[in-house]
Amino acid sequence: MAEVATVRDSLMRFYLTTAIDYVNSRPHLGTAYEKITADVIARYKRLSGIETHFLMGNDEHSQNVYKRALERKMDPRAYCDQMEQEFRTVWTQLDISFDDFIRTTEPRHKAAVQKLAQRCFDKGDIYEGQYEGWYCVSCEAFKQEKDLVDGKCPLHPALTPEWIREKNYFFRLSRYREPLLEHFKANPGFLRPENRRNEMLRLLESGLEDISVSRAGQLWGIPLPFAPDNVVYVWFDALINYAAAVGYGSDEARFAQWWPADLHIVGKDITRFHTVVWPAMLMSAGLALPAQVFGHGWVNFGGQRMSKSLGTSLDPSDVAARFGPDPLRLYLVKEISYGGDGDFTWERYEERYNVDLANNLGNLVSRLSAMAEKFRASRLSPAGSGGRLAQVAEAALSRYRTSMDALALHEGVAAAFQIVDAGNEFIAETAPWSLAKKGEAGRLDEVLFEVAEAVRVAAVLLRPVMPASSAEILQRVGESTAPEALRLDRDGRWRAEGVRQIAKGAALWPRVEEATETGRAGSAERTRREEITVEDKPAAAPAEPARITIDEFMKVELRVAKVLEAEAVPKSKKLLKLTVDTGADQRTIVAGIAEAYQPEQLVGRTIVIVANLQPAKLMGVESNGMVLAASPEGGLPMLVAVDPSIPPGARVR
Ligand code: MSP
C-alpha cells in the first residue's frame, strides 16, 4: 500500500485531525472509534519521533444542537459548554491524547471562517441566488430528489426532510471540478482507502453543482462578513476548524508552521465534504490542500447501525467501564480492518478479551514474572545475543512500521501480537522449568532473558494502541525509559544487554468466564455482566489419583504425527479440524485448540497424538484420535512439543 510521503514527514512534524462532533448527543461507540484510531496514529507518530499535533473538537452550529438546547430550556452556548465537558470526559476515559480541542463557537474559529469566506467572496466564488430543495437536518445537508428513498433521507428515515426555499449564497464548486480531478490524479494518496478514492473520482467525473453556503433568518451560526443577515452553512463553517485551530485568521506565524494538515481522519459518510468541498474552498482561498484524507468505515452494534432513536447506540464509557480503555482500543483496532466496516457485540468483545489479553499477552507477562521470580529471584542477566524470538521481533518491527505507515492499523497491531504468540510458544517449547530441573543454568538464563526482551519489544509496539497497559508491562520488565520518551528506532529494537529487574503484579487481565446469557442489548445490560465471575481462584488440590501399571499405560498408543492441513470447524470457537500424517495413514483429528492457534500456525508442525482412541463426532466432524496439549492454569492449551526430527509414526513412551 504505497502512500504519499508528506512534506511534514520530512520535517518530522505531523498535523492530524478527526472530524468534529455534533453535540446534540453524547459520543457513541462509532464516534469513539474514529477518535481511538486517530489517537493510535498520533501516538505512533510520536513514538516514531515525529512532532505531532493532534486536533479534535466539537461542531456546535448545527440546527440540531440549537433545537436540543431549546428542548432542554438552555441557552445554546451554555448547552454546548456542558456538552464539551461530557465529550472531554469520555475522551479522557478512552485515553485520547489530543493536543488541542476546538469548538466552532470560539472566537479563533469565527475569525477564520469570516476570513476564508471573505477570500472566496473576493475571488468571485460566492454569489447570491435562490435555493429551493430538500434539507436533511440530521445530515445538515441539502439533498437532491434522487438521493431520497421514498421521500426520506436514507441515513435518517425517521425524519422527514424539510423543503427549503430561501435566498442563499452559493459557492462555485462547479468551477473546481477540473482542478480537483487533476489533484486526485496527481496525488493518488490524497484519499484513502482506494475504494473511497474511486467512489469520489466517479462523483467528480459525473460533474459538480454549486452549493449553498449560507442560511437565511437563523441566529445560531457565524454571520457572513459580506452579508451579516445570513449565517454560514454549518458544513462550510465546520470544515474551516482545521485551519482555525492552527492559527488561520488569528496567528499567521503558527498557521505557516502547521498548515497544511497531513491527515484528516473522517468517516466514510463525510469524505465528500473533505475531499471535494474542503479542497475547493482551500483552492479558492489560495491555501494549500491537506496531504491526505482517510475515510474510515462504520462500526455497527450487533450488526445494526448505531442509532440513539433505534436503541442501538452504545456508550463508550460503558464499554470502557467493563475492562478499562485498553481492551476496547485493542478490540476496535485489531478486529476491524482499518477502512472497512466492523461490528461490536459484547460476546465477541469478551471472547477477544480472553483470547488476546487474558490467555495470550497477560499469560505471557505472568509466566515471565513467575519464572523469573522462581528461578532467578526476579533479576535476569543478559545471556546470548537472542535466538528465535529476536528474529521474530525484528521481522515484526519491520512489518509493524510498514503497516502503521500505510495506516493498516490492524496489521500493525497483529505484527506486535506475533511477538506475543511466539513468546508463549517459545516458553512451551523450551520448558524453562525442566531446564531448571536438569540444572541447565546457562540455557535457562538465555531463555528467560529472551522472553523478557520479547515482552519488552511487544509492549513498545503496543504503546499506541494500549498506552496504559504498555506502560505497566514495560515497568514490570524493567524498562527505565519513561513511556512518553520511548522511540521506536531505539526502544523497538532487540536489546541484548542490560540486567532486567522483573516486577510481579496482579494479573493484568483476569479471564472472564463465558457469558451464558444471550441477547444483551446495550448499557442497561451491564449490571448483569458485572456478575460474571472472574477466574482468579486457585483450583482446589485434586485427590491423589490411583497409580496405573505400565501395561495400562501401554494401552494408550501415543504417536508422533505431522500436521498436513488445518482449518476452523464452522460455528465453533474452540475446534480446529486437522489432517495429520501418522506414519501409517492420513486421518482427521478434531482438536480444541482454536483459541490458542491460528490454523496456518499448525501446518507442518510435529505433534503427539493418541492414535488408538475410538472415533468421536465433534460438531459434525469425525475425529480419529486426540492431539496432546497442556494448559497452564486458566490459560489456553499449548501443544506438547516433540523434536521435529522424529518422523511421523514413532511411538511415544
Ligand atoms: N460534525 C460533522 C463533522 C464535521 S467535520 C468538519 C459530523 N459529526 S458527527 O458527530 O455526526 O460524526 C462525527 C464522526 O463520527 C464522523 O466522521 C462520522 O463519520 C463518525 N461516525 C459517526 N457514526 C459512526 C459509526 N457508527 N462508526 C464509525 N464512525 C462513525 O459528521
XYZ file of C-alpha atoms and ligand atoms in Angstrom:
684
model
C 0.000 0.000 0.000
C 2.194 2.894 -1.185
C 1.429 6.199 0.494
C 2.478 9.719 -0.298
C 5.324 10.924 1.822
C 4.244 14.317 3.060
C 6.328 17.451 3.361
C 5.575 17.399 7.099
C 7.013 13.905 7.425
C 10.285 15.076 6.067
C 10.206 17.978 8.520
C 9.454 15.481 11.304
C 6.182 17.253 12.021
C 2.706 15.844 11.640
C -0.650 17.599 11.862
C -3.524 15.177 12.345
C -7.245 15.855 12.802
C -10.510 13.997 13.343
C -13.998 15.105 12.358
C -15.516 17.463 14.910
C -18.624 16.024 16.540
C -22.153 17.345 16.663
C -23.034 17.843 20.280
C -26.749 17.128 20.162
C -25.981 13.819 21.872
C -23.134 12.183 23.758
C -20.396 10.299 21.893
C -21.287 6.744 20.899
C -19.002 3.850 20.102
C -18.920 4.833 16.410
C -17.706 8.362 17.019
C -15.317 6.998 19.667
C -13.887 4.541 17.121
C -12.732 7.442 14.979
C -11.052 9.184 17.902
C -9.368 5.988 19.112
C -7.922 5.128 15.720
C -6.706 8.703 15.225
C -5.148 8.550 18.672
C -3.322 5.371 17.717
C -1.902 7.192 14.687
C -0.928 10.238 16.776
C 0.792 8.069 19.363
C 2.546 6.062 16.662
C 3.894 9.264 15.094
C 5.150 10.450 18.482
C 6.711 7.051 19.116
C 8.428 7.462 15.761
C 9.966 10.720 16.953
C 7.754 12.999 14.861
C 6.494 16.235 16.408
C 2.766 15.676 16.307
C -0.188 17.999 16.634
C -3.442 16.121 17.138
C -6.650 18.131 16.891
C -10.190 17.205 17.875
C -13.234 19.303 18.613
C -16.944 19.915 18.633
C -19.224 21.118 15.850
C -21.703 23.375 17.563
C -23.501 25.462 14.939
C -25.883 22.720 13.953
C -29.631 23.256 13.982
C -29.990 20.010 15.905
C -27.730 21.344 18.612
C -29.777 24.527 18.757
C -33.025 22.544 18.958
C -31.671 20.232 21.657
C -30.625 23.245 23.751
C -34.106 24.752 23.444
C -35.710 21.407 24.336
C -33.665 21.455 27.497
C -34.630 25.082 28.046
C -30.993 26.044 27.939
C -29.086 28.816 26.286
C -27.378 27.116 23.276
C -23.963 28.333 24.323
C -24.429 27.052 27.882
C -25.678 23.744 26.489
C -22.553 23.456 24.309
C -20.354 24.250 27.310
C -21.966 21.398 29.187
C -21.570 19.020 26.249
C -17.932 19.976 25.888
C -17.358 18.681 29.403
C -19.203 15.446 28.587
C -17.143 14.893 25.452
C -13.879 15.683 27.196
C -14.753 13.273 29.999
C -15.355 10.428 27.554
C -12.181 11.185 25.592
C -10.197 11.189 28.833
C -11.726 7.843 29.822
C -10.585 6.441 26.493
C -7.074 7.865 26.921
C -7.233 10.041 23.806
C -4.137 12.230 23.675
C -5.353 15.221 21.661
C -3.170 18.330 21.765
C -5.937 20.818 21.047
C -9.707 20.791 21.179
C -11.555 23.350 19.081
C -15.174 24.459 19.369
C -16.832 26.236 16.479
C -18.264 28.883 18.816
C -14.767 30.052 19.786
C -13.552 33.496 18.603
C -10.500 31.965 16.857
C -12.851 29.827 14.762
C -15.167 32.713 13.916
C -12.181 34.804 12.778
C -11.014 32.004 10.475
C -14.470 31.355 8.987
C -15.040 35.009 8.220
C -11.593 35.420 6.724
C -11.909 32.388 4.488
C -15.469 33.226 3.400
C -14.352 36.754 2.539
C -11.415 35.412 0.487
C -13.752 33.178 -1.533
C -16.184 36.063 -1.983
C -13.400 38.406 -3.159
C -12.286 35.754 -5.595
C -15.784 35.800 -7.108
C -16.556 32.278 -5.908
C -19.518 33.197 -3.707
C -22.626 34.656 -5.299
C -26.215 35.313 -4.309
C -29.008 33.060 -5.547
C -32.236 31.357 -4.675
C -32.227 27.886 -3.118
C -35.183 25.600 -3.398
C -34.997 21.983 -2.362
C -34.815 19.373 0.382
C -32.724 19.658 3.509
C -31.984 16.864 5.996
C -31.416 18.474 9.373
C -29.701 15.397 10.793
C -27.163 15.305 7.960
C -27.133 19.094 7.893
C -27.081 18.693 4.137
C -29.060 19.710 1.085
C -30.443 16.672 -0.694
C -31.312 16.113 -4.299
C -34.563 14.323 -5.135
C -32.540 11.361 -6.433
C -30.781 10.996 -3.046
C -34.049 10.372 -1.197
C -35.667 6.962 -0.746
C -39.446 7.134 -0.525
C -39.068 10.831 0.126
C -36.770 10.218 3.137
C -33.048 10.609 3.692
C -31.677 7.042 3.658
C -29.454 7.799 6.668
C -32.294 9.294 8.721
C -35.512 7.559 7.656
C -37.305 8.564 10.859
C -37.133 12.191 9.800
C -38.966 13.997 7.002
C -36.608 16.301 5.094
C -37.559 19.978 5.091
C -38.468 21.776 1.857
C -36.441 24.956 1.852
C -36.974 27.975 -0.347
C -34.743 30.872 0.579
C -32.261 33.416 -0.626
C -28.837 31.859 -0.219
C -25.250 32.494 -1.049
C -23.686 29.844 -3.266
C -20.135 28.664 -3.588
C -18.938 27.962 -7.136
C -17.989 24.358 -6.510
C -18.547 23.575 -10.187
C -15.544 25.747 -11.050
C -13.240 23.353 -9.178
C -14.179 20.092 -10.843
C -11.181 20.070 -13.195
C -8.605 21.223 -10.612
C -9.945 18.617 -8.181
C -9.735 15.852 -10.749
C -6.180 16.897 -11.523
C -5.326 16.917 -7.842
C -6.755 13.437 -7.347
C -4.833 12.112 -10.319
C -1.558 13.759 -9.374
C -1.850 12.611 -5.738
C -3.027 9.008 -5.590
C -2.663 9.010 -1.809
C -4.878 12.069 -1.315
C -7.889 9.943 -0.413
C -7.565 6.509 1.170
C -8.620 3.749 1.135
C -8.672 3.072 -2.576
C -12.384 2.186 -2.833
C -13.383 5.603 -1.469
C -10.974 7.283 -3.848
C -12.624 5.526 -6.769
C -16.050 6.496 -5.497
C -15.030 10.144 -5.295
C -13.386 10.068 -8.708
C -16.639 8.796 -10.199
C -18.529 11.586 -8.468
C -16.111 14.192 -9.792
C -16.308 12.752 -13.273
C -20.089 12.969 -13.210
C -19.912 16.736 -12.579
C -20.307 19.137 -9.655
C -23.029 21.614 -8.807
C -22.561 24.819 -6.862
C -23.506 24.513 -3.207
C -25.388 26.754 -0.855
C -23.127 28.123 1.874
C -25.475 30.267 3.926
C -28.757 30.022 5.785
C -31.118 32.985 5.932
C -33.067 34.047 9.002
C -31.128 31.979 11.507
C -29.389 33.260 14.571
C -27.299 30.226 15.535
C -24.157 30.479 13.420
C -21.408 32.765 12.202
C -22.581 35.792 10.191
C -21.270 36.049 6.621
C -18.893 39.036 6.701
C -20.272 40.480 3.447
C -23.958 39.749 4.276
C -24.329 39.618 8.070
C -28.053 38.796 7.976
C -27.082 35.317 6.869
C -25.200 32.745 8.852
C -22.602 30.469 7.298
C -23.906 26.998 6.418
C -22.776 24.600 9.128
C -20.530 22.476 6.888
C -18.760 25.467 5.315
C -18.273 26.661 8.904
C -17.153 23.319 10.361
C -14.530 22.387 7.767
C -12.621 25.575 8.497
C -11.907 24.370 12.055
C -8.828 22.540 10.791
C -7.238 25.786 9.643
C -8.635 27.869 12.520
C -7.099 25.635 15.173
C -3.583 26.258 13.924
C -3.973 29.996 13.638
C -5.643 30.871 10.318
C -7.145 34.336 10.866
C -5.629 34.680 14.325
C -1.964 33.650 14.352
C -0.456 33.569 10.887
C 3.031 32.551 12.059
C 1.631 29.456 13.700
C -0.517 28.756 10.679
C 2.547 28.859 8.448
C 4.231 26.407 10.783
C 1.469 23.786 10.799
C -0.553 24.160 7.615
C -1.332 22.118 5.539
C -2.675 19.272 7.632
C -1.023 15.934 6.987
C -4.031 13.786 7.638
C -7.757 14.233 8.177
C -9.408 11.155 9.692
C -13.137 11.147 8.885
C -15.977 8.676 8.474
C -16.941 7.321 5.070
C -20.192 9.318 5.122
C -18.371 12.636 5.100
C -15.449 12.004 2.770
C -17.189 14.013 0.040
C -17.175 17.130 2.221
C -13.496 16.587 2.976
C -12.182 15.661 -0.447
C -14.372 17.755 -2.727
C -15.890 20.705 -0.859
C -13.000 21.429 1.532
C -10.194 21.296 -1.052
C -12.245 23.508 -3.374
C -12.698 26.040 -0.569
C -8.951 25.959 0.082
C -8.130 26.363 -3.607
C -10.484 29.327 -3.787
C -8.866 30.927 -0.723
C -5.386 30.254 -2.131
C -4.402 27.843 0.637
C -2.537 24.538 0.424
C -4.511 21.287 0.466
C -4.213 18.669 3.192
C -1.855 15.872 2.227
C -4.267 13.064 2.914
C -7.825 12.233 3.932
C -8.617 8.786 5.306
C -12.267 7.698 5.194
C -12.711 5.005 7.828
C -15.593 2.565 7.877
C -18.610 2.209 10.057
C -18.787 0.442 13.410
C -22.113 -1.264 13.964
C -23.524 -2.671 17.167
C -24.706 -6.243 16.831
C -24.920 -5.836 13.059
C -27.059 -2.719 13.265
C -26.261 0.880 12.512
C -25.724 2.722 15.777
C -28.654 4.979 16.430
C -29.914 6.570 19.612
C -33.515 6.568 18.419
C -33.454 2.865 17.469
C -31.882 1.958 20.828
C -28.842 0.531 19.064
C -26.387 3.056 20.375
C -23.592 2.032 22.675
C -21.938 4.372 25.135
C -18.136 4.016 25.002
C -17.944 4.841 28.717
C -19.960 1.719 29.429
C -17.601 -0.398 27.360
C -14.532 1.180 28.962
C -16.059 0.517 32.383
C -16.018 -3.223 31.611
C -12.260 -3.822 31.353
C -10.786 -0.300 31.094
C -9.996 1.606 27.897
C -7.177 -0.569 26.547
C -9.121 -3.758 25.777
C -11.676 -1.632 23.922
C -8.983 0.205 21.991
C -7.364 -3.105 21.105
C -10.643 -4.667 20.042
C -11.546 -1.802 17.718
C -8.119 -1.567 16.141
C -7.297 -5.274 15.875
C -10.726 -6.581 14.920
C -11.618 -4.063 12.238
C -9.527 -3.793 9.147
C -8.949 -0.026 9.025
C -11.002 1.483 6.235
C -13.603 -1.283 6.303
C -16.736 -1.646 8.405
C -16.792 -3.543 11.681
C -19.086 -4.749 14.372
C -19.186 -4.789 18.145
C -21.011 -7.364 20.253
C -20.459 -7.986 23.941
C -19.955 -11.696 23.243
C -17.241 -11.082 20.689
C -15.663 -8.465 22.884
C -15.381 -10.819 25.851
C -14.120 -13.583 23.608
C -11.334 -11.437 22.188
C -10.505 -10.150 25.659
C -9.983 -13.720 26.846
C -8.022 -14.809 23.797
C -5.777 -11.799 23.162
C -5.357 -10.447 26.644
C -6.149 -12.952 29.390
C -4.707 -16.016 27.668
C -2.105 -14.544 25.413
C -0.440 -11.275 26.413
C -1.484 -11.379 30.080
C -0.479 -15.002 30.369
C 2.931 -14.311 28.841
C 3.634 -11.468 31.266
C 2.510 -13.557 34.265
C 4.531 -16.591 33.227
C 7.621 -14.485 32.733
C 7.415 -12.825 36.125
C 6.588 -16.094 37.894
C 9.520 -17.916 36.290
C 11.907 -15.007 36.792
C 10.998 -14.930 40.454
C 11.164 -18.669 40.945
C 14.389 -19.364 39.098
C 16.344 -16.104 39.238
C 14.986 -14.047 42.159
C 13.419 -11.682 39.563
C 16.786 -10.495 38.179
C 17.562 -11.527 34.640
C 21.051 -11.089 33.278
C 21.730 -10.824 29.576
C 22.809 -14.119 28.062
C 23.371 -14.838 24.394
C 22.557 -12.430 21.587
C 18.954 -13.553 21.209
C 17.691 -16.597 19.379
C 14.418 -17.272 17.609
C 12.436 -14.599 19.445
C 14.951 -11.955 18.437
C 14.345 -12.849 14.804
C 10.583 -12.814 15.240
C 10.761 -9.411 16.956
C 12.933 -7.935 14.237
C 10.604 -9.114 11.485
C 7.586 -7.925 13.474
C 9.071 -4.448 13.913
C 9.562 -4.088 10.212
C 6.044 -5.320 9.415
C 4.660 -3.072 12.145
C 6.303 0.007 10.665
C 5.218 -0.674 7.107
C 1.650 -1.340 8.237
C 1.347 1.634 10.549
C 2.872 3.991 7.982
C 0.282 2.771 5.473
C -2.495 3.210 8.092
C -3.157 -0.540 8.088
C -3.517 -0.253 11.866
C -4.997 -3.739 12.250
C -1.926 -5.242 10.592
C 0.377 -3.158 12.766
C -1.155 -4.475 15.938
C -1.193 -8.021 14.542
C 2.558 -7.697 13.973
C 3.057 -6.806 17.644
C 0.990 -9.837 18.611
C 3.214 -12.092 16.530
C 5.874 -11.480 19.145
C 3.435 -12.350 21.924
C 2.346 -15.576 20.185
C 5.941 -16.546 19.585
C 6.825 -15.790 23.216
C 4.203 -18.195 24.532
C 5.202 -20.883 22.040
C 8.845 -20.401 22.934
C 8.118 -20.980 26.610
C 6.168 -24.124 25.780
C 8.977 -25.434 23.610
C 11.949 -24.529 25.773
C 10.171 -25.552 29.018
C 12.255 -23.420 31.395
C 11.015 -25.427 34.379
C 12.634 -28.562 33.048
C 15.829 -26.654 32.220
C 15.872 -25.638 35.878
C 15.270 -29.207 36.959
C 18.026 -30.508 34.718
C 20.386 -27.834 36.023
C 20.933 -26.252 32.593
C 21.560 -22.849 34.126
C 23.149 -21.231 31.076
C 20.320 -22.140 28.751
C 17.757 -21.119 31.363
C 19.372 -17.667 31.574
C 19.202 -17.337 27.813
C 15.591 -18.415 27.622
C 14.325 -16.174 30.408
C 16.185 -13.130 29.137
C 14.932 -13.766 25.628
C 11.323 -13.943 26.812
C 11.716 -10.762 28.881
C 13.148 -8.922 25.904
C 10.383 -10.166 23.615
C 7.786 -8.909 26.086
C 9.553 -5.551 26.246
C 9.638 -5.111 22.468
C 5.991 -6.179 22.134
C 4.996 -3.650 24.794
C 6.831 -0.859 22.969
C 4.997 -1.706 19.743
C 1.688 -1.866 21.585
C 2.160 1.548 23.165
C -0.003 3.434 20.607
C -2.942 1.079 20.936
C -2.779 0.239 24.651
C -0.915 3.115 26.279
C -1.578 2.377 29.949
C -1.090 -1.384 29.678
C 2.078 -0.950 27.686
C 3.469 1.350 30.400
C 2.560 -1.190 33.083
C 4.190 -4.068 31.208
C 7.311 -2.057 30.484
C 7.614 -1.220 34.139
C 7.252 -4.920 35.005
C 10.041 -5.914 32.634
C 12.379 -3.279 33.992
C 12.283 -0.717 31.137
C 13.527 2.532 32.659
C 12.661 4.933 29.811
C 9.514 6.951 30.551
C 6.652 5.916 28.206
C 6.480 9.342 26.507
C 10.209 9.231 25.834
C 10.106 5.830 24.094
C 11.329 5.874 20.496
C 10.660 3.107 18.052
C 14.064 3.372 16.429
C 15.883 2.831 19.678
C 13.454 1.049 22.001
C 11.586 -1.076 19.465
C 14.797 -2.929 18.607
C 16.101 -6.066 20.281
C 18.423 -5.192 23.151
C 20.829 -7.944 24.053
C 22.208 -6.184 27.112
C 21.131 -4.708 30.455
C 20.120 -6.583 33.603
C 16.326 -6.751 33.918
C 14.615 -6.400 37.253
C 11.267 -8.135 36.719
C 8.385 -6.947 38.864
C 5.458 -9.098 39.846
C 1.952 -7.749 39.852
C -1.679 -8.708 39.807
C -2.944 -10.490 36.682
C -3.327 -7.751 34.076
C -6.468 -9.193 32.545
C -8.154 -11.890 34.611
C -10.051 -14.245 32.374
C -13.830 -13.891 32.286
C -15.986 -16.963 32.085
C -18.095 -17.350 29.025
C -21.348 -15.486 29.389
C -24.366 -17.706 29.255
C -26.987 -15.036 28.754
C -27.814 -14.086 25.210
C -29.340 -11.073 23.579
C -27.565 -8.375 25.514
C -28.574 -5.094 24.034
C -26.555 -2.291 25.490
C -25.598 -0.412 28.576
C -28.683 -1.452 30.527
C -27.335 -4.980 30.486
C -24.086 -4.091 32.158
C -25.147 -4.819 35.665
C -25.769 -8.419 34.730
C -22.429 -8.704 33.057
C -20.651 -7.421 36.135
C -21.812 -10.590 37.842
C -19.776 -12.779 35.523
C -17.143 -14.210 37.793
C -13.501 -13.618 37.283
C -11.387 -16.757 37.339
C -8.825 -15.774 39.896
C -9.298 -18.505 42.442
C -6.709 -21.270 42.546
C -8.191 -24.651 41.737
C -8.732 -26.972 44.708
C -5.944 -29.564 45.064
C -7.026 -32.794 43.364
C -7.162 -36.012 45.369
C -4.129 -38.262 44.805
C -5.033 -40.346 41.713
C -4.643 -44.118 41.801
C -1.429 -45.284 40.087
C -1.588 -47.343 36.881
C 0.556 -50.227 35.706
C 2.941 -49.945 32.776
C 0.667 -52.275 30.867
C -2.248 -49.975 31.387
C -0.125 -47.061 30.135
C 0.984 -49.029 27.089
C -2.638 -49.455 26.077
C -2.593 -45.796 25.124
C -0.907 -45.568 21.768
C 0.909 -42.227 21.750
C 2.469 -41.472 18.391
C 4.302 -38.672 16.662
C 2.307 -37.146 13.799
C 2.724 -34.261 11.386
C 0.006 -31.713 10.628
C -0.672 -31.590 6.889
C -3.724 -29.328 6.868
C -5.615 -27.285 9.446
C -8.896 -25.429 9.244
C -11.515 -23.962 11.543
C -14.591 -26.044 12.316
C -17.542 -23.887 11.223
C -19.514 -22.300 14.064
C -17.043 -23.494 16.685
C -14.865 -21.151 18.738
C -12.631 -23.882 20.107
C -12.278 -26.585 17.490
C -9.881 -26.993 14.588
C -10.013 -29.790 12.046
C -6.554 -31.212 11.394
C -5.419 -33.629 8.733
C -2.390 -35.455 10.097
C 0.168 -37.902 8.820
C 0.517 -40.667 11.456
C 3.174 -42.595 9.553
C 0.637 -45.350 8.935
C -2.185 -43.264 7.467
C -3.595 -39.783 6.943
C -6.552 -39.008 9.150
C -8.743 -36.303 10.566
C -8.423 -35.225 14.159
C -10.550 -32.517 15.722
C -8.656 -30.581 18.391
C -9.884 -27.976 20.885
C -7.019 -25.563 20.274
C -8.604 -22.888 18.057
C -8.332 -20.210 20.723
C -4.617 -20.730 21.041
C -3.514 -21.311 17.432
C -4.362 -19.994 14.012
C -4.761 -22.868 11.514
C -1.802 -21.652 9.458
C 0.466 -21.802 12.521
C -0.084 -25.540 12.704
C 0.622 -26.759 9.211
C 3.950 -28.583 9.157
C 4.103 -28.955 12.929
C 5.175 -32.157 14.603
C 2.738 -33.139 17.327
C 1.877 -36.035 19.617
C -1.452 -37.828 19.248
C -3.390 -40.596 20.907
C -3.658 -42.864 17.879
C -5.932 -45.610 19.196
C -8.844 -43.600 20.514
C -12.317 -44.616 19.385
C -13.696 -42.237 16.749
C -15.982 -39.478 18.013
C -18.079 -36.843 16.248
C -17.388 -33.255 17.293
C -19.587 -30.523 15.785
C -20.446 -32.914 12.978
C -16.831 -33.790 12.138
C -15.496 -37.272 12.854
C -12.320 -37.227 14.890
C -9.935 -40.196 14.794
C -7.598 -39.558 17.652
C -6.622 -36.837 20.054
C -3.920 -34.200 19.982
C -1.901 -33.816 23.182
C -1.762 -30.350 24.656
C -1.312 -28.866 28.093
C -2.915 -25.764 29.602
C -1.361 -23.588 32.237
C -3.859 -22.758 34.955
C -6.589 -20.618 33.462
C -4.664 -20.449 30.188
C -5.010 -21.805 26.702
C -3.942 -25.289 25.634
C -0.421 -25.419 24.245
C 0.693 -28.295 22.080
C 3.006 -30.840 23.607
C 6.343 -30.264 21.906
C 8.360 -33.023 20.282
C 11.615 -32.789 18.420
C 10.607 -32.152 14.772
C 13.326 -34.517 13.527
C 11.311 -37.508 14.798
C 9.340 -38.947 11.866
C 5.569 -39.486 11.962
C 4.587 -42.876 13.371
C 7.265 -43.028 16.078
C 5.802 -44.293 19.321
C 5.974 -42.029 22.369
C 6.659 -43.981 25.518
N -19.976 17.419 12.530
C -19.789 16.548 11.413
C -18.327 16.507 11.009
C -17.729 17.835 10.680
S -16.038 17.679 10.328
C -15.590 19.157 9.753
C -20.263 15.148 11.765
N -20.418 14.903 13.058
S -20.933 13.513 13.676
O -20.972 13.711 15.096
O -22.138 13.123 13.045
O -19.849 12.426 13.310
C -18.514 12.561 13.745
C -17.640 11.494 13.107
O -18.035 10.219 13.592
C -17.775 11.423 11.584
O -16.507 11.218 10.999
C -18.647 10.226 11.355
O -18.398 9.598 10.132
C -18.195 9.343 12.504
N -19.174 8.336 12.847
C -20.474 8.510 13.195
N -21.037 7.297 13.395
C -20.130 6.323 13.208
C -20.115 4.929 13.294
N -21.170 4.226 13.636
N -18.948 4.286 13.038
C -17.798 4.952 12.722
N -17.790 6.279 12.621
C -18.932 6.977 12.845
O -20.437 14.361 10.865
